[in-house]
Amino acid sequence: AFGQSSHLMWHLGTYTGEKPYKCGACAESFPQTCNLLQHQRTHAGEKPYKCNACG
């Protein structure tokens, strides 16, 4: 059981293998927009998170 409908939809996608969010820069597809956004950073060279200890 799920507390939010979006969590249920994400879960159901694991059964279908559906990946409706496509990258415009390559052939990759993703099941969720957050996965696509994370992937798109690789094309832009973005690395927004830095370790405070070593940089």
Coordinates of C-alpha atoms in Angstrom, one line a residue:
A1 CA 0.0 0.0 0.0
F2 CA 1.1 3.5 -0.7
G3 CA 0.5 6.8 1.1
Q4 CA 0.6 8.9 -2.1
S5 CA -0.7 8.2 -5.6
S6 CA 2.6 9.2 -7.2
H7 CA 4.4 6.5 -5.2
L8 CA 1.9 3.9 -6.5
M9 CA 2.4 5.2 -10.1
W10 CA 6.2 4.9 -9.7
H11 CA 5.8 1.4 -8.3
L12 CA 3.6 0.3 -11.2
G13 CA 6.2 1.5 -13.6
T14 CA 8.6 -1.1 -12.3
Y15 CA 6.3 -3.8 -13.7
T16 CA 5.8 -2.2 -17.1
G17 CA 9.3 -1.0 -17.7
E18 CA 7.9 2.3 -19.0
K19 CA 10.4 5.1 -19.4
P20 CA 8.4 8.0 -20.8
Y21 CA 11.0 10.8 -20.0
K22 CA 13.5 11.0 -22.9
C23 CA 16.8 12.8 -22.9
G24 CA 17.1 15.3 -25.8
A25 CA 20.8 15.0 -26.0
C26 CA 21.1 11.2 -26.2
A27 CA 19.0 8.0 -26.5
E28 CA 18.5 7.5 -22.8
S29 CA 15.0 7.2 -21.3
F30 CA 13.9 7.3 -17.6
P31 CA 10.9 6.3 -15.5
Q32 CA 10.8 9.6 -13.6
T33 CA 11.5 13.3 -14.3
C34 CA 13.9 13.4 -11.4
N35 CA 16.0 10.7 -13.0
L36 CA 16.1 12.6 -16.3
L37 CA 17.1 15.8 -14.6
Q38 CA 19.9 14.1 -12.8
H39 CA 21.1 12.5 -16.1
Q40 CA 20.9 15.8 -17.9
R41 CA 23.5 17.3 -15.6
T42 CA 26.1 14.8 -17.0
H43 CA 25.6 16.5 -20.4
A44 CA 26.0 20.0 -19.0
G45 CA 29.0 19.0 -16.8
E46 CA 27.2 20.2 -13.7
K47 CA 28.5 19.0 -10.4
P48 CA 26.6 21.1 -7.9
Y49 CA 27.5 19.2 -4.7
K50 CA 30.9 19.6 -3.2
C51 CA 32.5 17.9 -0.2
N52 CA 33.3 20.5 2.6
A53 CA 36.3 18.4 3.7
C54 CA 38.2 18.0 0.4
G55 CA 36.4 20.3 -2.1

